[in-house]
Tab-separated table of C-alpha atoms and ligand atoms in Angstrom:
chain	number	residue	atom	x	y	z
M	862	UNK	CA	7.432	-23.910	-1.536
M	863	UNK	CA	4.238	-22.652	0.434
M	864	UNK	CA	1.618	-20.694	-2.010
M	865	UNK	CA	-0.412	-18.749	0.632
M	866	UNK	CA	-3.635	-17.800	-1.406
M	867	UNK	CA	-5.492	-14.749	-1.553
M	868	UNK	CA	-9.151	-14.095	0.171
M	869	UNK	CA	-10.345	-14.383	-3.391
M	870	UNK	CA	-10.332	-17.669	-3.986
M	871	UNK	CA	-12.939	-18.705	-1.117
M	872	UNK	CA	-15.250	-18.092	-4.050
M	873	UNK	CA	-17.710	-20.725	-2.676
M	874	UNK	CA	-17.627	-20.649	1.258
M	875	UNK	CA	-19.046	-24.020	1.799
M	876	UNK	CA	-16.451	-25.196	0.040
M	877	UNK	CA	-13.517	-24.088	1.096
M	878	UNK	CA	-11.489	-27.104	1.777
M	879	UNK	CA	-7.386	-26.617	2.080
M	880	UNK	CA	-5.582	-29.572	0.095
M	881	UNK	CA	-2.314	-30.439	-0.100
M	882	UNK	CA	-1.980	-32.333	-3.553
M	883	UNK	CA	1.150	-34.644	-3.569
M	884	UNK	CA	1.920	-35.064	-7.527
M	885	UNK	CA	5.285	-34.616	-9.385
M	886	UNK	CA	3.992	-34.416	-13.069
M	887	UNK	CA	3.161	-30.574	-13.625
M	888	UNK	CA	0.948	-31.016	-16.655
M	889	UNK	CA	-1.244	-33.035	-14.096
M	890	UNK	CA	-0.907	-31.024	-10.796
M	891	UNK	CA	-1.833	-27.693	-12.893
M	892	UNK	CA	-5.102	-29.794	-14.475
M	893	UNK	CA	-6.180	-30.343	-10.468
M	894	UNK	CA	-4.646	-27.514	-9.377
M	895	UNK	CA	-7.153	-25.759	-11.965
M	896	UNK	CA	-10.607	-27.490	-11.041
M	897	UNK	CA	-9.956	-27.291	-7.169
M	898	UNK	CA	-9.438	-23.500	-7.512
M	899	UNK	CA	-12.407	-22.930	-9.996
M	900	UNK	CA	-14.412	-24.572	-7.095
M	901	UNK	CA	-12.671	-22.145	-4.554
M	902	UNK	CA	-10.600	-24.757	-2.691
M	903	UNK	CA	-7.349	-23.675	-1.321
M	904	UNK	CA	-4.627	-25.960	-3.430
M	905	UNK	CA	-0.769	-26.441	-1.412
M	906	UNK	CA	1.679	-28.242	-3.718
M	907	UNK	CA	4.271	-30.696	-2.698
M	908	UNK	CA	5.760	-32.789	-5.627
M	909	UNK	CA	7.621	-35.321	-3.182
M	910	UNK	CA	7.226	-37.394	0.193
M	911	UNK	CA	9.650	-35.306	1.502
M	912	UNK	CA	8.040	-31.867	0.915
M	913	UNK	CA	4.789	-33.438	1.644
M	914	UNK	CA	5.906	-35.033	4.593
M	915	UNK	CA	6.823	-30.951	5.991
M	916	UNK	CA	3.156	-29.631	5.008
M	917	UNK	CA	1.978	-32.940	6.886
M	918	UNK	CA	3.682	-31.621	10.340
M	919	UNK	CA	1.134	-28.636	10.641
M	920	UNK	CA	-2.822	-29.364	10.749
M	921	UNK	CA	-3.498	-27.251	7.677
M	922	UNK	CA	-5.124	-29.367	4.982
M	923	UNK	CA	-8.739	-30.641	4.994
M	924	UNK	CA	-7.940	-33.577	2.362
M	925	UNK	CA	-4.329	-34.964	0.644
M	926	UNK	CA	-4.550	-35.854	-2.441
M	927	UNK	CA	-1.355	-38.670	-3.127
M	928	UNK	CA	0.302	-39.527	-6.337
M	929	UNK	CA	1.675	-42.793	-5.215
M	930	UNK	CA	4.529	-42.508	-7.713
M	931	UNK	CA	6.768	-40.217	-6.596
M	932	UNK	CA	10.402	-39.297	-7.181
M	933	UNK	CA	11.382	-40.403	-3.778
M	934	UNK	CA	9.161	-43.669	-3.172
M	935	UNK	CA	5.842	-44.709	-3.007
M	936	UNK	CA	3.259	-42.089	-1.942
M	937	UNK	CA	1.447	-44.715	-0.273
M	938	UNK	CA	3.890	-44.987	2.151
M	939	UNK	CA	2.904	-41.488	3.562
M	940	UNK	CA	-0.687	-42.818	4.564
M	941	UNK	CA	0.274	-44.570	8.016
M	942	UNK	CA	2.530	-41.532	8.973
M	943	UNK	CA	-0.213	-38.995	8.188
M	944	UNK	CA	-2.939	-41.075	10.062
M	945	UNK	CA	-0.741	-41.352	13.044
M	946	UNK	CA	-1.112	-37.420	14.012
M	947	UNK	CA	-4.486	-37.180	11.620
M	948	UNK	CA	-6.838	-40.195	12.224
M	949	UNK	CA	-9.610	-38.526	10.181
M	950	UNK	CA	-7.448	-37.315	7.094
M	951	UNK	CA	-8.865	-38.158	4.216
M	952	UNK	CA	-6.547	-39.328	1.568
M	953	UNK	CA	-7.179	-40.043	-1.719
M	954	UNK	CA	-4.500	-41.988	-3.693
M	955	UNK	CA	-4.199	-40.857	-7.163
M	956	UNK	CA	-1.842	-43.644	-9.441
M	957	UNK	CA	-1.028	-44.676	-12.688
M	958	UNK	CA	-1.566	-48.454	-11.444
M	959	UNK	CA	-4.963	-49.659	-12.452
M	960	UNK	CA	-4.271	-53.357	-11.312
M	961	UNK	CA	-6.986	-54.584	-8.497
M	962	UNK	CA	-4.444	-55.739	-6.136
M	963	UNK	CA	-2.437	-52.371	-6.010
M	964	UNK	CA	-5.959	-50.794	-5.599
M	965	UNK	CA	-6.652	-53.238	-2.519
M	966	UNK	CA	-3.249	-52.584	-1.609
M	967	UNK	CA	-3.972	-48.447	-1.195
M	968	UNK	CA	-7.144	-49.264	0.634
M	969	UNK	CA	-5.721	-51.659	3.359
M	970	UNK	CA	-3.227	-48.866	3.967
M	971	UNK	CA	-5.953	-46.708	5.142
M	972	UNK	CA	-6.745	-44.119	1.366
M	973	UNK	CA	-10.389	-43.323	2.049
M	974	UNK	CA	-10.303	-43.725	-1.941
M	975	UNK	CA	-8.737	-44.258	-4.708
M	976	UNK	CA	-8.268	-43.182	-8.347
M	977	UNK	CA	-6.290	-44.444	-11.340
M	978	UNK	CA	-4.809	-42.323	-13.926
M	979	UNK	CA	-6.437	-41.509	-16.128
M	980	UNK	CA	-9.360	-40.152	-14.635
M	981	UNK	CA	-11.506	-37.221	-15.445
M	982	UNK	CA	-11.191	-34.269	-13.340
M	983	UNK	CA	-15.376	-34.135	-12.337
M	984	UNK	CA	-14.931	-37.748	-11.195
M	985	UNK	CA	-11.614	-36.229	-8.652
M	986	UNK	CA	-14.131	-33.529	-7.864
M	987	UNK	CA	-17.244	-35.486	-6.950
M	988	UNK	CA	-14.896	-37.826	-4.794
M	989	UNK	CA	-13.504	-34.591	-2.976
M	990	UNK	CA	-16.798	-33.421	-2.681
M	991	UNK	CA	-18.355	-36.400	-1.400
M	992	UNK	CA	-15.659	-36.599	1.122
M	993	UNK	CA	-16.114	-33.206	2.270
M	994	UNK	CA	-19.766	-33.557	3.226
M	995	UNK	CA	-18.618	-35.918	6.114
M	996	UNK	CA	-18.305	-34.031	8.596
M	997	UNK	CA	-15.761	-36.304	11.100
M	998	UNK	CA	-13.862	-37.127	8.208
M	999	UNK	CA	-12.366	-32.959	8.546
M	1000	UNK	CA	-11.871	-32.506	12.038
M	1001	UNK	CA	-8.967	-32.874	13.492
M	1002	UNK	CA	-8.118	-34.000	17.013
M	1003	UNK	CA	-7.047	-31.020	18.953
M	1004	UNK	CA	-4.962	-27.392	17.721
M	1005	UNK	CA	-2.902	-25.327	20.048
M	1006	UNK	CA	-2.521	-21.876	19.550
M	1007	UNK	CA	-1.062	-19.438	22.561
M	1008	UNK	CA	-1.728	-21.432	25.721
M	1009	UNK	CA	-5.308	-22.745	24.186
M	1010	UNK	CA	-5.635	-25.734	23.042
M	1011	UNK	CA	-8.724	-26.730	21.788
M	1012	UNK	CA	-10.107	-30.644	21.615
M	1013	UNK	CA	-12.269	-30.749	18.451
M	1014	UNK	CA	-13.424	-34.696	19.839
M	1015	UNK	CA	-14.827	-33.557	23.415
M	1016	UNK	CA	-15.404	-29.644	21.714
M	1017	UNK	CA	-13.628	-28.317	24.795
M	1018	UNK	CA	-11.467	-25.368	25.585
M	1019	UNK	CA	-8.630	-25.768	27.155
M	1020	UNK	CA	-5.835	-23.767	29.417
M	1021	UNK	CA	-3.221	-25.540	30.719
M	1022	UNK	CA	-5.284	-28.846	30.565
M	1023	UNK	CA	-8.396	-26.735	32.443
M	1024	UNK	CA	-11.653	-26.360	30.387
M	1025	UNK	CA	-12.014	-22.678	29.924
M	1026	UNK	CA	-16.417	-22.597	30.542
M	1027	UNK	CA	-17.878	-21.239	27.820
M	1028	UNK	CA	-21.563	-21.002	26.848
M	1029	UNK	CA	-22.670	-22.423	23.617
M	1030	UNK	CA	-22.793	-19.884	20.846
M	1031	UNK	CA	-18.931	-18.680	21.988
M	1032	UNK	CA	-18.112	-22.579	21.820
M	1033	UNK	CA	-18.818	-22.989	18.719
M	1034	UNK	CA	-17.324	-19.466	17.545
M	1035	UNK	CA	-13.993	-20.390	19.417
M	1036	UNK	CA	-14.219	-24.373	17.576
M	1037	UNK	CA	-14.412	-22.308	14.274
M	1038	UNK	CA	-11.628	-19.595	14.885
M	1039	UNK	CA	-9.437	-22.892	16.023
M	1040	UNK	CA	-10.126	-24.680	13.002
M	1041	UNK	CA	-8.938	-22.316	10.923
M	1042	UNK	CA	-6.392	-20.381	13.789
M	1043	UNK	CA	-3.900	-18.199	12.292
M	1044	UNK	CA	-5.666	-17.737	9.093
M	1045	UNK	CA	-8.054	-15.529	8.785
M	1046	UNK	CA	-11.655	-16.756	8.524
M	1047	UNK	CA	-14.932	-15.215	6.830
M	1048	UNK	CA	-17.204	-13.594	8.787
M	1049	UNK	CA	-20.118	-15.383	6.619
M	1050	UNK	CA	-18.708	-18.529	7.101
M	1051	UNK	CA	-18.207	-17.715	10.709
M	1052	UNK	CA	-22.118	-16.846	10.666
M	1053	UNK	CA	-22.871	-20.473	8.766
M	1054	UNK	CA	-20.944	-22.963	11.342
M	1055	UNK	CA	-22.207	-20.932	14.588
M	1056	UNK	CA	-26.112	-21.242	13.517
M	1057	UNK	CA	-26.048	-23.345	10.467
M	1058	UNK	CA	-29.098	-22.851	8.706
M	1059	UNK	CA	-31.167	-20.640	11.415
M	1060	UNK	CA	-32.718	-17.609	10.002
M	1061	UNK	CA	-32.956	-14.499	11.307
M	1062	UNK	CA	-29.780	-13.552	12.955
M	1063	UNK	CA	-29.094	-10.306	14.452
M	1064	UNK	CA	-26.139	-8.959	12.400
M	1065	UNK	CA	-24.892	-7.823	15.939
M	1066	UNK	CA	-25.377	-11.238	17.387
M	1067	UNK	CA	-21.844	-12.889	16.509
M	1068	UNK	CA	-20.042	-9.433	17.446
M	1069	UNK	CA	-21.498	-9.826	21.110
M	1070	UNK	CA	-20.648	-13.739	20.807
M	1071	UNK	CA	-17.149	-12.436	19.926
M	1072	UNK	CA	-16.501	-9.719	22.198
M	1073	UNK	CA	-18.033	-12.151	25.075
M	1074	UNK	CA	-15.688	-14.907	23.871
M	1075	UNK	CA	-12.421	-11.795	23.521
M	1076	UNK	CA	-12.880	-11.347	27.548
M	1077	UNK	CA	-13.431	-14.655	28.920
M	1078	UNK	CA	-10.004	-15.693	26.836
M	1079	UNK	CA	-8.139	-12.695	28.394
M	1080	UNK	CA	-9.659	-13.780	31.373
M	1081	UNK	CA	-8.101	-17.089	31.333
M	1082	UNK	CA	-4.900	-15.818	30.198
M	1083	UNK	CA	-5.164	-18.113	26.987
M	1084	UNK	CA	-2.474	-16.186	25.286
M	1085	UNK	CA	-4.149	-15.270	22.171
M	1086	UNK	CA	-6.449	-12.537	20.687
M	1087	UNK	CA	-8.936	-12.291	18.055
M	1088	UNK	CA	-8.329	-9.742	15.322
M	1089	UNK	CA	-10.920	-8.548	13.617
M	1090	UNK	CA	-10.333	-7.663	10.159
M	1091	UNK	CA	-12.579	-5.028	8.706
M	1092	UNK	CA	-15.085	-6.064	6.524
M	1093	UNK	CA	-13.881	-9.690	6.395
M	1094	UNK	CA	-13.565	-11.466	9.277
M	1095	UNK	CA	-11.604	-12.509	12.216
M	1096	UNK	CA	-8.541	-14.203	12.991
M	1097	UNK	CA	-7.558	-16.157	16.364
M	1098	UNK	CA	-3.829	-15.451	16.706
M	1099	UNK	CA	-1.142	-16.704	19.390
M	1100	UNK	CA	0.034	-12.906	21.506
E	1693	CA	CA1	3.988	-39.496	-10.305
């Protein structure tokens, strides 16, 4: 079911949002499918609550996009479930329903927006993107990889419920490696979240950060190790 996507596709970095579209009519999930990836998002496919209900277990996706008619219910009925483990998801309900009180209806449940079929893909797009620039609405509350958990809320490290101490810079490097742990992450993109828009970096600075960060999390015994994969990037990994 799972279409793991090649490096490629982050074509534009501050962009690259991971969504997991929930839509059982291919001629429609190939349109979005199509825009998403021409605006290098990273598109997961589930065509039914109960697939999308499985992606929903793991803290992968940025954004869900939900039909809400699907072959096994009512998409909508995915919303409080996802929110439960995800408080900042953002959903957007996608439906063929165009009457106000179903639109209502989506809202109360918690959709940070809504769309009725038809709609043109640069309106889906300019919701998405719109969506994306918040930044609380893509965090998520806390990942565990190894023995680490890290607490996007509070930004904290933590080892067996300790706070590992970390200085600033390796903070937000370890924040970034978590958000995306187990996947490997771009070293540019690395660069932009550690010092957003500060010029000047010393293309040696985030290799100390990381080597810095490498020992401290050894020295904890967190239980996981950053790769570094040449010419790309990095990736956090459970031992
Ligand atoms: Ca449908």
């Amino acid at each position: 079911m799972w279409y793991f996507p090649a490096l490629t596709q982050y074509k534009n970095r501050a962009l690259c949002m991971r969504i997991l579209m929930v839509e059982d009519e291919p001629e429609m999930a190939s349109l979005i499918r199509q825009a998403l990836e021409a605006q290098g998002m990273v598109v997961d496919g589930a065509v039914s609550i109960l697939q999308a209900r499985a992606a929903l277990q793991q803290p992968l996706h940025d954004l869900v996009l939900l039909d809400r008619q699907l072959p096994d219910g009512d998409g909508a009925s995915l919303i409080v479930e996802a929110r439960s483990s995800r408080p900042h998801l953002p959903i957007i309900l996608l439906t063929g329903k165009r009457d106000v009180s179903e639109r209502v209806h989506g809202l109360d449940l918690g959709a940070d927006d809504y769309l009725s079929k038809p709609f043109a893909v640069e309106e889906l797009m300019a919701r998405i993107r719109a969506i994306g620039r918040r930044p609380a609405q893509v965090s998520i509350p806390t990942v565990s990889v190894g023995r680490l958990t890290f607490n996007f809320s509070t930004r904290e490290a933590l080892v067996d419920n300790l706070p590992v101490p970390l200085p600033r810079r390796q903070l937000l490097v370890l924040e970034a490696l978590c958000l995306r742990a187990e996947r490997t992450v771009l070293r540019e993109w690395l660069i932009e979240r550690v010092y957003g828009f500060e010029d000047e970096i010393q293309s040696n600075a985030l290799d100390a950060h990381i080597s810095k960060l490498r020992r401290q999390l050894e020295a904890v015994e967190a239980g996981v190790t950053i790769h570094v994969i040449r010419g790309i990037g990095y990736l956090l990994k459970a031992n």
